[in-house]
CSV table of C-alpha atoms in Angstrom, one decimal:
chain,number,residue,atom,x,y,z
A,183,MET,CA,5.4,27.0,8.4
A,184,THR,CA,7.6,24.6,6.5
A,185,SER,CA,6.1,22.4,3.7
A,186,ARG,CA,6.7,19.2,5.8
A,187,GLN,CA,6.6,18.7,9.5
A,188,GLN,CA,9.7,16.9,10.8
A,189,PRO,CA,8.9,13.4,12.1
A,190,LYS,CA,9.7,12.5,15.7
A,191,THR,CA,9.3,8.8,15.2
A,192,LEU,CA,9.3,6.6,12.1
A,193,TRP,CA,8.7,3.0,11.3
A,194,LEU,CA,11.9,1.1,10.9
A,195,GLY,CA,10.8,0.3,7.4
A,196,ARG,CA,8.0,0.3,5.0
A,197,TRP,CA,7.0,-3.2,6.1
A,198,GLY,CA,6.6,-1.9,9.6
A,199,PHE,CA,3.8,0.3,8.5
A,200,ILE,CA,2.3,-2.4,6.3
A,201,LEU,CA,2.2,-4.9,9.1
A,202,ALA,CA,0.8,-2.4,11.6
A,203,ALA,CA,-1.8,-1.0,9.2
A,204,THR,CA,-2.8,-4.5,8.1
A,205,GLY,CA,-3.0,-5.5,11.8
A,206,SER,CA,-5.3,-2.5,12.3
A,207,ALA,CA,-7.5,-3.6,9.3
A,208,VAL,CA,-7.3,-7.3,10.0
A,209,GLY,CA,-9.4,-7.6,13.2
A,210,LEU,CA,-12.5,-9.2,14.3
A,211,GLY,CA,-14.2,-7.7,11.2
A,212,ASN,CA,-12.2,-10.0,8.9
A,213,ILE,CA,-12.3,-13.2,10.9
A,214,TRP,CA,-15.7,-12.8,12.6
A,215,LYS,CA,-17.8,-10.3,10.6
A,216,PHE,CA,-16.8,-11.0,7.0
A,217,PRO,CA,-17.6,-14.7,7.1
A,218,TYR,CA,-21.0,-14.3,8.6
A,219,MET,CA,-21.9,-11.4,6.3
A,220,THR,CA,-20.8,-13.5,3.3
A,221,GLY,CA,-23.0,-16.2,4.5
A,222,GLU,CA,-26.0,-13.9,5.0
A,223,TYR,CA,-25.7,-12.1,1.6
A,224,GLY,CA,-25.1,-14.8,-0.9
A,225,GLY,CA,-21.5,-15.9,-0.8
A,226,GLY,CA,-19.4,-15.2,-3.8
A,227,ALA,CA,-21.6,-12.4,-5.1
A,228,PHE,CA,-21.1,-10.5,-1.9
A,229,VAL,CA,-17.4,-11.1,-2.1
A,230,LEU,CA,-17.2,-9.7,-5.7
A,231,VAL,CA,-19.1,-6.5,-4.8
A,232,TYR,CA,-17.0,-6.2,-1.6
A,233,LEU,CA,-13.8,-6.3,-3.6
A,234,ALA,CA,-15.1,-3.6,-6.0
A,235,CYS,CA,-16.0,-1.4,-3.1
A,236,ILE,CA,-12.6,-1.8,-1.5
A,237,LEU,CA,-11.1,-0.3,-4.8
A,238,ALA,CA,-13.7,2.4,-5.3
A,239,VAL,CA,-14.1,3.6,-1.7
A,240,GLY,CA,-11.6,2.1,0.6
A,241,VAL,CA,-8.3,2.5,-1.2
A,242,PRO,CA,-8.8,6.2,-2.2
A,243,ILE,CA,-9.8,7.3,1.3
A,244,MET,CA,-7.0,5.3,2.8
A,245,MET,CA,-4.5,7.1,0.6
A,246,VAL,CA,-6.0,10.4,1.8
A,247,GLU,CA,-5.5,9.4,5.5
A,248,ILE,CA,-2.0,8.2,5.0
A,249,ALA,CA,-1.1,11.4,3.1
A,250,PHE,CA,-2.6,13.6,5.8
A,251,GLY,CA,-0.7,11.7,8.4
A,252,ARG,CA,2.7,11.8,6.7
A,253,ARG,CA,2.4,15.5,5.6
A,254,GLY,CA,1.2,16.7,9.1
A,255,ARG,CA,3.4,14.3,11.1
A,256,GLY,CA,1.2,14.1,14.2
A,257,SER,CA,-2.0,12.9,15.7
A,258,PRO,CA,-5.1,13.3,13.6
A,259,ILE,CA,-5.9,16.6,15.3
A,260,ASP,CA,-2.4,18.1,14.7
A,261,ALA,CA,-1.8,16.6,11.3
A,262,ILE,CA,-5.1,17.9,9.8
A,263,ARG,CA,-4.6,21.3,11.3
A,264,ARG,CA,-1.0,21.6,9.9
A,265,VAL,CA,-2.0,20.5,6.4
A,266,ALA,CA,-5.0,22.8,6.5
A,267,GLN,CA,-2.9,25.8,7.5
A,268,GLU,CA,-0.4,24.9,4.8
A,269,SER,CA,-3.2,25.4,2.4
A,270,GLY,CA,-4.2,28.7,3.9
A,271,ARG,CA,-7.2,27.3,5.8
A,272,GLY,CA,-8.2,27.8,9.4
A,273,ARG,CA,-7.7,25.7,12.5
A,274,GLY,CA,-11.3,24.7,12.4
A,275,TRP,CA,-10.6,21.9,10.0
A,276,SER,CA,-8.9,20.1,12.9
A,277,LEU,CA,-12.4,19.2,14.1
A,278,LEU,CA,-12.2,16.3,11.6
A,279,GLY,CA,-9.2,15.1,13.5
A,280,TRP,CA,-11.0,15.4,16.8
A,281,MET,CA,-13.9,13.4,15.5
A,282,ALA,CA,-11.6,10.7,14.1
A,283,MET,CA,-9.7,10.4,17.4
A,284,LEU,CA,-12.8,10.3,19.5
A,285,CYS,CA,-14.4,7.8,17.1
A,286,GLY,CA,-11.5,5.4,17.4
A,287,PHE,CA,-11.5,5.7,21.2
A,288,LEU,CA,-15.3,5.0,21.4
A,289,ILE,CA,-15.0,2.0,19.1
A,290,LEU,CA,-12.3,0.6,21.2
A,291,SER,CA,-14.4,1.0,24.4
A,292,PHE,CA,-16.8,-1.6,23.2
A,293,TYR,CA,-14.4,-3.5,20.9
A,294,VAL,CA,-12.4,-4.7,23.9
A,295,VAL,CA,-15.5,-6.4,25.2
A,296,VAL,CA,-15.9,-8.3,21.9
A,297,ALA,CA,-12.1,-9.0,22.0
A,298,GLY,CA,-12.6,-10.4,25.5
A,299,TRP,CA,-15.0,-13.0,24.0
A,300,ALA,CA,-12.2,-14.2,21.8
A,301,PHE,CA,-9.7,-14.4,24.7
A,302,SER,CA,-12.3,-16.1,27.0
A,303,TYR,CA,-13.1,-18.7,24.3
A,304,LEU,CA,-9.4,-19.4,23.9
A,305,TRP,CA,-9.3,-20.2,27.6
A,306,LYS,CA,-12.5,-22.3,27.5
A,307,THR,CA,-11.2,-24.3,24.6
A,308,VAL,CA,-7.9,-25.3,26.3
A,309,SER,CA,-9.6,-25.8,29.7
A,310,GLY,CA,-12.5,-27.9,28.3
A,311,GLY,CA,-15.2,-25.4,29.0
A,312,LEU,CA,-16.8,-25.6,25.5
A,313,ALA,CA,-18.5,-28.9,25.8
A,314,GLY,CA,-21.9,-29.0,24.2
A,315,SER,CA,-24.0,-31.2,22.0
A,316,SER,CA,-26.1,-28.6,20.1
A,317,VAL,CA,-26.1,-25.0,19.0
A,318,ASP,CA,-28.5,-24.3,21.9
A,319,ASP,CA,-25.9,-25.6,24.3
A,320,MET,CA,-23.3,-23.3,22.8
A,321,ALA,CA,-25.7,-20.4,23.0
A,322,ALA,CA,-26.2,-21.1,26.7
A,323,ILE,CA,-22.4,-21.1,27.2
A,324,PHE,CA,-22.1,-17.8,25.4
A,325,ALA,CA,-25.0,-16.3,27.4
A,326,ALA,CA,-23.5,-17.5,30.7
A,327,ASN,CA,-20.1,-16.0,29.7
A,328,ASN,CA,-21.8,-12.6,29.2
A,329,ALA,CA,-24.0,-12.9,32.3
A,330,ASN,CA,-21.1,-13.0,34.7
A,331,PRO,CA,-19.7,-9.4,35.1
A,332,TRP,CA,-16.5,-10.7,36.9
A,333,VAL,CA,-15.7,-13.2,34.1
A,334,LEU,CA,-16.5,-10.9,31.2
A,335,GLY,CA,-14.9,-7.9,33.0
A,336,PHE,CA,-11.7,-9.9,33.6
A,337,TRP,CA,-11.2,-10.7,29.9
A,338,SER,CA,-12.0,-7.2,28.7
A,339,THR,CA,-9.6,-5.8,31.3
A,340,LEU,CA,-6.9,-8.2,30.2
A,341,VAL,CA,-7.3,-6.9,26.6
A,342,THR,CA,-7.1,-3.3,27.8
A,343,VAL,CA,-4.0,-3.9,29.9
A,344,ALA,CA,-2.2,-5.8,27.1
A,345,THR,CA,-3.0,-3.0,24.6
A,346,MET,CA,-1.8,-0.2,26.8
A,347,PHE,CA,1.4,-2.1,27.7
A,348,ILE,CA,2.3,-2.5,24.0
A,349,VAL,CA,1.4,1.0,23.0
A,350,GLY,CA,3.2,2.5,26.1
A,351,THR,CA,6.4,0.8,25.0
A,352,GLY,CA,6.6,2.9,21.9
A,353,VAL,CA,6.0,2.9,18.1
A,354,GLN,CA,9.1,0.8,17.2
A,355,LYS,CA,9.7,-1.3,20.3
A,356,GLY,CA,6.1,-1.8,21.2
A,357,ILE,CA,3.7,-1.6,18.2
A,358,GLU,CA,6.1,-2.5,15.3
A,359,ARG,CA,7.8,-5.3,17.2
A,360,SER,CA,4.5,-6.8,18.3
A,361,VAL,CA,2.9,-6.8,14.9
A,362,SER,CA,6.1,-8.1,13.3
A,363,TRP,CA,5.3,-11.5,14.8
A,364,MET,CA,1.6,-11.3,15.4
A,365,MET,CA,0.7,-10.7,11.8
A,366,PRO,CA,2.8,-13.4,10.3
A,367,GLY,CA,1.7,-15.7,13.1
A,368,MET,CA,-1.9,-15.0,12.3
A,369,VAL,CA,-1.3,-15.8,8.6
A,370,VAL,CA,0.5,-19.1,9.5
A,371,MET,CA,-2.4,-20.1,11.7
A,372,LEU,CA,-4.9,-19.3,9.0
A,373,ALA,CA,-2.9,-21.4,6.6
A,374,ILE,CA,-2.9,-24.3,9.1
A,375,MET,CA,-6.7,-23.9,9.5
A,376,ILE,CA,-7.2,-24.0,5.7
A,377,GLY,CA,-5.0,-27.2,5.5
A,378,TYR,CA,-7.3,-28.7,8.1
A,379,ALA,CA,-10.4,-27.5,6.2
A,380,VAL,CA,-9.1,-29.2,3.0
A,381,PHE,CA,-9.6,-32.6,4.7
A,382,SER,CA,-12.9,-31.7,6.5
A,383,GLY,CA,-15.1,-33.0,3.7
A,384,GLY,CA,-16.7,-29.6,3.0
A,385,PHE,CA,-13.8,-27.8,1.3
A,386,GLY,CA,-15.3,-28.0,-2.2
A,387,GLN,CA,-18.6,-26.5,-0.9
A,388,GLY,CA,-16.7,-23.8,0.9
A,389,VAL,CA,-14.8,-22.8,-2.2
A,390,ALA,CA,-17.9,-22.8,-4.3
A,391,PHE,CA,-19.8,-20.7,-1.8
A,392,LEU,CA,-17.0,-18.1,-1.6
A,393,PHE,CA,-16.1,-17.8,-5.3
A,394,SER,CA,-19.3,-18.7,-7.3
A,395,PHE,CA,-20.4,-15.2,-8.5
A,396,ASP,CA,-24.2,-15.3,-9.0
A,397,LEU,CA,-25.1,-11.6,-8.8
A,398,GLY,CA,-28.7,-12.5,-9.0
A,399,SER,CA,-28.5,-13.8,-5.4
A,400,LEU,CA,-27.3,-10.5,-4.0
A,401,SER,CA,-30.0,-8.1,-2.7
A,402,SER,CA,-29.8,-4.4,-2.5
A,403,GLU,CA,-29.3,-4.8,1.3
A,404,GLY,CA,-26.3,-7.0,0.5
A,405,LEU,CA,-24.8,-4.4,-1.9
A,406,LEU,CA,-25.0,-1.8,0.8
A,407,ALA,CA,-23.6,-4.2,3.4
A,408,ALA,CA,-20.6,-4.9,1.1
A,409,LEU,CA,-20.1,-1.1,0.6
A,410,GLY,CA,-20.3,-0.5,4.3
A,411,HIS,CA,-18.0,-3.4,5.3
A,412,ALA,CA,-15.4,-2.3,2.7
A,413,PHE,CA,-15.2,1.1,4.3
A,414,PHE,CA,-15.1,-0.1,7.9
A,415,THR,CA,-12.8,-3.0,7.5
A,416,LEU,CA,-9.8,-0.8,6.6
A,417,SER,CA,-10.2,1.1,9.9
A,418,LEU,CA,-11.0,4.3,8.0
A,419,ALA,CA,-12.1,7.5,9.8
A,420,SER,CA,-11.1,6.2,13.2
A,421,GLY,CA,-7.7,8.0,13.4
A,422,ALA,CA,-5.7,4.7,13.3
A,423,ILE,CA,-4.5,4.8,9.7
A,424,LEU,CA,-3.9,8.6,9.8
A,425,THR,CA,-1.8,8.2,12.9
A,426,TYR,CA,0.2,5.3,11.5
A,427,GLY,CA,0.8,7.3,8.4
A,428,ALA,CA,2.5,10.0,10.5
A,429,TYR,CA,5.3,7.5,11.1
A,430,LEU,CA,5.7,6.5,7.4
A,431,PRO,CA,9.2,7.4,5.9
A,432,ASP,CA,9.2,10.1,3.2
A,433,HIS,CA,10.6,7.7,0.6
A,434,SER,CA,7.8,5.1,0.9
A,435,SER,CA,5.2,5.1,-1.8
A,436,ILE,CA,1.8,5.8,-0.4
A,437,ALA,CA,0.0,4.2,-3.4
A,438,ARG,CA,2.0,1.0,-3.3
A,439,THR,CA,1.7,0.8,0.5
A,440,THR,CA,-2.1,1.4,0.4
A,441,PHE,CA,-2.6,-1.3,-2.2
A,442,THR,CA,-0.4,-3.7,-0.3
A,443,VAL,CA,-2.4,-3.2,2.9
A,444,ALA,CA,-5.8,-3.5,1.0
A,445,ILE,CA,-4.7,-6.7,-0.7
A,446,ALA,CA,-3.3,-8.2,2.5
A,447,ASP,CA,-6.6,-7.3,4.4
A,448,THR,CA,-8.7,-8.8,1.6
A,449,LEU,CA,-6.6,-12.0,1.4
A,450,VAL,CA,-6.9,-12.6,5.2
A,451,ALA,CA,-10.7,-12.1,4.9
A,452,LEU,CA,-10.8,-14.7,2.1
A,453,MET,CA,-8.5,-17.1,4.0
A,454,ALA,CA,-10.8,-16.8,7.0
A,455,GLY,CA,-13.7,-17.8,4.8
A,456,LEU,CA,-11.7,-20.8,3.4
A,457,ALA,CA,-10.9,-21.8,7.0
A,458,ILE,CA,-14.4,-21.5,8.4
A,459,PHE,CA,-17.0,-22.4,5.7
A,460,PRO,CA,-15.6,-25.9,4.9
A,461,VAL,CA,-15.9,-26.8,8.6
A,462,ILE,CA,-19.4,-25.4,8.7
A,463,PHE,CA,-20.5,-27.3,5.5
A,464,ALA,CA,-18.8,-30.5,6.6
A,465,ASN,CA,-21.1,-30.6,9.7
A,466,GLY,CA,-24.3,-29.7,7.8
A,467,MET,CA,-24.6,-26.2,9.5
A,468,ASP,CA,-26.0,-23.0,8.1
A,469,PRO,CA,-23.3,-20.6,6.7
A,470,ALA,CA,-25.8,-17.8,7.2
A,471,ALA,CA,-25.9,-18.3,11.0
A,472,GLY,CA,-25.1,-14.6,11.6
A,473,PRO,CA,-22.9,-13.3,14.4
A,474,GLY,CA,-23.2,-16.6,16.3
A,475,LEU,CA,-21.2,-18.3,13.6
A,476,LEU,CA,-17.9,-18.1,15.4
A,477,PHE,CA,-19.0,-18.4,19.0
A,478,MET,CA,-21.8,-21.0,18.7
A,479,SER,CA,-21.8,-22.9,15.4
A,480,LEU,CA,-18.1,-23.2,14.8
A,481,PRO,CA,-17.1,-24.5,18.3
A,482,LEU,CA,-19.8,-27.2,17.9
A,483,ALA,CA,-18.4,-28.1,14.5
A,484,PHE,CA,-14.9,-28.4,15.8
A,485,GLN,CA,-16.1,-30.8,18.5
A,486,ALA,CA,-17.4,-33.2,15.9
A,487,MET,CA,-14.1,-33.4,14.0
A,488,PRO,CA,-10.8,-35.3,14.6
A,489,MET,CA,-8.4,-33.2,16.6
A,490,GLY,CA,-11.1,-30.5,16.5
A,491,MET,CA,-10.3,-29.0,19.8
A,492,LEU,CA,-6.6,-28.5,18.9
A,493,PHE,CA,-7.7,-26.6,15.8
A,494,ALA,CA,-10.3,-24.7,17.8
A,495,ALA,CA,-7.5,-23.5,20.1
A,496,ILE,CA,-5.5,-22.4,17.2
A,497,PHE,CA,-8.5,-20.6,15.7
A,498,PHE,CA,-9.3,-18.7,18.9
A,499,LEU,CA,-5.6,-17.8,19.5
A,500,MET,CA,-5.6,-16.3,16.0
A,501,LEU,CA,-8.9,-14.5,16.7
A,502,SER,CA,-7.4,-13.0,19.9
A,503,MET,CA,-4.3,-11.8,18.1
A,504,ALA,CA,-6.4,-10.2,15.4
A,505,ALA,CA,-8.4,-8.4,18.1
A,506,LEU,CA,-5.3,-7.2,19.8
A,507,THR,CA,-3.6,-5.7,16.7
A,508,SER,CA,-6.8,-3.7,16.0
A,509,ALA,CA,-7.0,-2.5,19.6
A,510,ILE,CA,-3.5,-1.2,19.5
A,511,SER,CA,-4.2,0.9,16.4
A,512,MET,CA,-7.3,2.4,17.7
A,513,ILE,CA,-5.8,3.8,20.9
A,514,GLU,CA,-2.6,5.1,19.3
A,515,ALA,CA,-4.2,8.3,18.0
A,516,THR,CA,-5.2,9.3,21.5
A,517,VAL,CA,-1.8,8.4,23.0
A,518,ALA,CA,0.0,10.2,20.2
A,519,TRP,CA,-2.0,13.4,20.9
A,520,LEU,CA,-1.4,13.3,24.6
A,521,ASN,CA,2.3,12.7,24.1
A,522,GLU,CA,2.9,15.3,21.3
A,523,SER,CA,0.4,18.1,22.0
A,524,ARG,CA,0.2,17.9,25.8
A,525,GLY,CA,3.8,16.9,26.5
A,526,ILE,CA,2.8,13.8,28.6
A,527,SER,CA,5.3,10.9,28.4
A,528,ARG,CA,4.2,8.0,26.3
A,529,VAL,CA,4.0,5.6,29.2
A,530,THR,CA,1.9,8.0,31.3
A,531,ALA,CA,-0.3,8.9,28.3
A,532,SER,CA,-0.9,5.2,27.6
A,533,TRP,CA,-2.0,4.3,31.1
A,534,SER,CA,-4.0,7.5,31.5
A,535,ALA,CA,-5.9,6.8,28.3
A,536,GLY,CA,-6.2,3.1,29.4
A,537,LEU,CA,-7.9,4.1,32.7
A,538,VAL,CA,-10.5,6.2,30.8
A,539,LEU,CA,-10.9,3.4,28.3
A,540,TRP,CA,-11.3,0.8,31.1
A,541,THR,CA,-14.0,2.9,32.7
A,542,LEU,CA,-16.0,3.3,29.6
A,543,SER,CA,-15.5,-0.3,28.5
A,544,THR,CA,-16.7,-1.5,31.9
A,545,LEU,CA,-20.0,0.3,31.4
A,546,ALA,CA,-20.3,-1.3,27.9
A,547,MET,CA,-19.5,-4.7,29.5
A,548,LEU,CA,-22.2,-4.3,32.1
A,549,SER,CA,-24.7,-3.9,29.4
A,550,PHE,CA,-24.7,-7.7,29.1
A,551,ASN,CA,-25.4,-8.4,32.8
A,552,VAL,CA,-26.0,-6.2,35.8
A,553,GLY,CA,-26.6,-3.1,33.6
A,554,ALA,CA,-29.0,-4.8,31.3
A,555,GLU,CA,-31.8,-2.4,32.6
A,556,TRP,CA,-29.7,0.7,32.0
A,557,THR,CA,-31.1,1.8,28.7
A,558,LEU,CA,-31.7,5.1,26.8
A,559,ALA,CA,-34.2,5.0,23.9
A,560,GLY,CA,-34.2,1.2,24.2
A,561,MET,CA,-30.4,0.8,23.8
A,562,HIS,CA,-27.6,-0.1,26.3
A,563,VAL,CA,-24.3,1.7,26.6
A,564,PHE,CA,-22.7,-1.0,24.3
A,565,ASP,CA,-25.4,-0.4,21.7
A,566,TRP,CA,-25.0,3.3,21.8
A,567,LEU,CA,-21.3,3.2,21.4
A,568,ASP,CA,-21.7,1.0,18.3
A,569,TYR,CA,-24.6,3.1,17.0
A,570,LEU,CA,-22.9,6.5,17.3
A,571,THR,CA,-19.6,5.4,15.8
A,572,SER,CA,-20.7,3.1,12.9
A,573,ARG,CA,-23.8,5.1,11.8
A,574,PHE,CA,-22.6,8.7,12.3
A,575,MET,CA,-19.0,9.3,13.2
A,576,MET,CA,-17.3,7.0,10.7
A,577,PRO,CA,-19.4,7.9,7.6
A,578,LEU,CA,-19.3,11.6,8.4
A,579,GLY,CA,-15.6,11.5,9.2
A,580,GLY,CA,-14.8,9.7,6.0
A,581,LEU,CA,-16.9,12.0,3.9
A,582,GLY,CA,-15.2,15.0,5.5
A,583,MET,CA,-11.8,13.6,4.8
A,584,ALA,CA,-12.7,12.9,1.1
A,585,LEU,CA,-14.2,16.4,0.5
A,586,MET,CA,-11.4,18.1,2.3
A,587,ALA,CA,-8.8,16.3,0.2
A,588,GLY,CA,-10.7,16.9,-3.0
A,589,PHE,CA,-11.7,20.5,-2.6
A,590,VAL,CA,-10.0,22.2,0.3
A,591,ILE,CA,-6.3,21.2,0.3
A,592,ARG,CA,-4.0,22.5,-2.4
A,593,ASN,CA,-3.5,20.0,-5.2
A,594,ALA,CA,0.3,20.4,-5.0
A,595,ILE,CA,0.3,18.9,-1.5
A,596,PHE,CA,-1.3,15.6,-2.5
A,597,ARG,CA,0.6,15.5,-5.8
A,598,SER,CA,3.8,15.7,-3.7
A,599,GLU,CA,2.8,13.1,-1.1
A,600,LEU,CA,1.2,10.6,-3.4
A,601,GLY,CA,3.9,10.8,-6.2
A,602,LEU,CA,1.5,9.5,-8.8
A,603,SER,CA,1.7,10.0,-12.6
A,604,PRO,CA,-0.6,12.8,-14.0
A,605,GLY,CA,-3.1,10.2,-15.2
A,606,SER,CA,-3.2,8.2,-12.0
A,607,TYR,CA,-3.5,11.4,-9.9
A,608,SER,CA,-6.4,12.6,-12.0
A,609,ALA,CA,-8.1,9.2,-11.5
A,610,TRP,CA,-7.5,9.3,-7.8
A,611,LEU,CA,-8.8,12.8,-7.5
A,612,PHE,CA,-12.0,11.9,-9.4
A,613,MET,CA,-12.6,9.0,-7.0
A,614,VAL,CA,-12.0,11.1,-3.9
A,615,ARG,CA,-14.1,14.0,-5.1
A,616,TYR,CA,-17.1,12.1,-6.5
A,617,VAL,CA,-17.2,8.3,-6.3
A,618,SER,CA,-16.0,7.7,-2.7
A,619,PRO,CA,-18.3,10.5,-1.3
A,620,LEU,CA,-21.3,9.1,-3.1
A,621,GLY,CA,-20.5,5.6,-1.7
A,622,ILE,CA,-20.2,7.1,1.8
A,623,VAL,CA,-23.4,9.0,1.4
A,624,LEU,CA,-25.2,5.8,0.5
A,625,ILE,CA,-23.8,4.1,3.5
A,626,PHE,CA,-24.9,7.0,5.7
A,627,ILE,CA,-28.5,7.1,4.3
A,628,ASP,CA,-28.8,3.3,4.6
A,629,SER,CA,-27.4,3.2,8.2
A,630,LEU,CA,-30.0,5.8,9.3
A,631,GLY,CA,-32.8,3.8,7.9
A,632,LEU,CA,-34.7,6.9,6.9
A,633,VAL,CA,-34.9,6.0,3.3
A,634,SER,CA,-35.3,2.5,1.8
A,635,LEU,CA,-32.7,2.1,-0.9
A,636,ASP,CA,-33.2,-0.5,-3.7
A,637,LEU,CA,-30.0,-0.3,-5.7
A,638,GLY,CA,-31.4,-2.7,-8.3
A,639,ARG,CA,-34.2,-0.3,-9.2
A,640,GLN,CA,-32.7,3.1,-8.2
A,641,TRP,CA,-29.4,2.9,-10.1
A,642,PRO,CA,-30.5,5.6,-12.6
A,643,TRP,CA,-31.0,8.0,-9.7
A,644,LEU,CA,-27.6,7.1,-8.4
A,645,LEU,CA,-26.0,7.8,-11.7
A,646,ALA,CA,-27.8,11.2,-11.8
A,647,LEU,CA,-26.6,11.9,-8.2
A,648,LEU,CA,-23.0,11.1,-9.3
A,649,ALA,CA,-23.3,13.4,-12.2
A,650,LEU,CA,-24.7,16.1,-9.9
A,651,PHE,CA,-21.7,15.5,-7.5
A,652,THR,CA,-19.3,15.9,-10.5
A,653,LEU,CA,-20.9,19.0,-12.0
A,654,GLY,CA,-21.3,20.7,-8.6
A,655,GLY,CA,-17.7,19.9,-7.7
A,656,GLU,CA,-16.4,21.3,-11.0
A,657,TRP,CA,-18.4,24.4,-10.4
A,658,LEU,CA,-17.1,24.8,-6.8
A,659,THR,CA,-13.5,24.1,-7.5
A,660,PRO,CA,-12.5,27.4,-9.1
A,661,ARG,CA,-14.4,29.3,-6.5
A,662,PHE,CA,-13.5,27.3,-3.4
A,663,GLY,CA,-10.4,25.4,-4.3
A,664,ARG,CA,-8.1,26.9,-6.9
A,665,GLN,CA,-7.8,30.2,-5.1
A,666,ARG,CA,-5.7,28.4,-2.5
A,667,ILE,CA,-2.9,28.0,-5.0
A,668,VAL,CA,-2.5,31.7,-5.1
A,669,GLN,CA,-2.5,32.0,-1.3
A,670,GLY,CA,0.5,29.7,-0.9
A,671,ARG,CA,1.6,28.2,2.3
A,672,SER,CA,0.8,29.8,5.7
């Protein structure tokens, strides 16, 4: 096998990948989840820890996924298998690719329902269907929206059809062309929203809330939430970034590209906070309103402000675009695998995957209405899809990617792909082998709820665990890793 698989399709330029990868990362997690998590966990202190976690966990793992994708030039399954075989390893490592691809597909199957909320609220805003005088009124509108399977099903189906149409058109004509206007459009709309927030009367409070770093206000639960969100916001371990990396030109710097995506993703999240919190504070509402912040509190706040419904429409249009760019990335791994490994045309692969996706997402959608009684262990289909992907598949997939890159794949492969200086490469390797896996293990333990972690008191044990990771890795490397240099390429 040659040292590098020849690409079938490439982004037209480095910025094509950056816009697509940023579109994957900038989804409902940035504009919906990040603001309400910031509100719940102490504002600026949460933001500071979140940024640190992006650097310590998110960026190193993202570089791993892009390098795997570009080296293997294929879907997660094919790319990981090719890189593993190049290092003299068996095909069994491709199981990580299978899990990543399945994880992205399952996430999308309930994500399109949430994306449907954004599209439906855009319609309600322009048609006057969001009239209410209290948070309770808004909660009733939200509940009624979910209770009608025909309404909710229509919007989730619309998201599915739009996603498959764009993906079926191709990487350059469909995905790259779409994100080339959706991402800049989203940033422009956020900037307009921030300009509106400046004159809302609560901008100073919003800025102080986001950027006042009082670490004493951050609980151990908030630290773990920041760690988890930093990992999940970059679309890691879902097959999206790895597949997009397969289309990255050889001459593009993976390190610069990764940092650009991470910075853009973080800036959009902070811009969303600057757009949302001033409006919330100006109307005397609670920034820690939780998941209802965007669909209950914020619409009510817009109604109370001059030209509020115009800016509400702009906001929900932006939210819909963010949801669509993420949906595109999560289905691309499956479509790429069907197209490349099974020889199915991209159009047929897209609509075939879309049909399966629509079936599963319909079951998830029915969890809110006629299928409310269909539970297993007290959870609906929607809840199970979220539970399995966020608590098991993503952490385990990310951990597997990090350990495989750190201990299984030949160092020469990642040295070649990343193109880092010796010192920078050593720092990256240390992060991938020890720091990032420790962070992922903490996320995994916390998500299972089997052990109560208090990072404020248990930090000595965490340092000891990091030391154990390091010593164990250094002991294993000559026995499990360096021998692969002698084996050469398969």
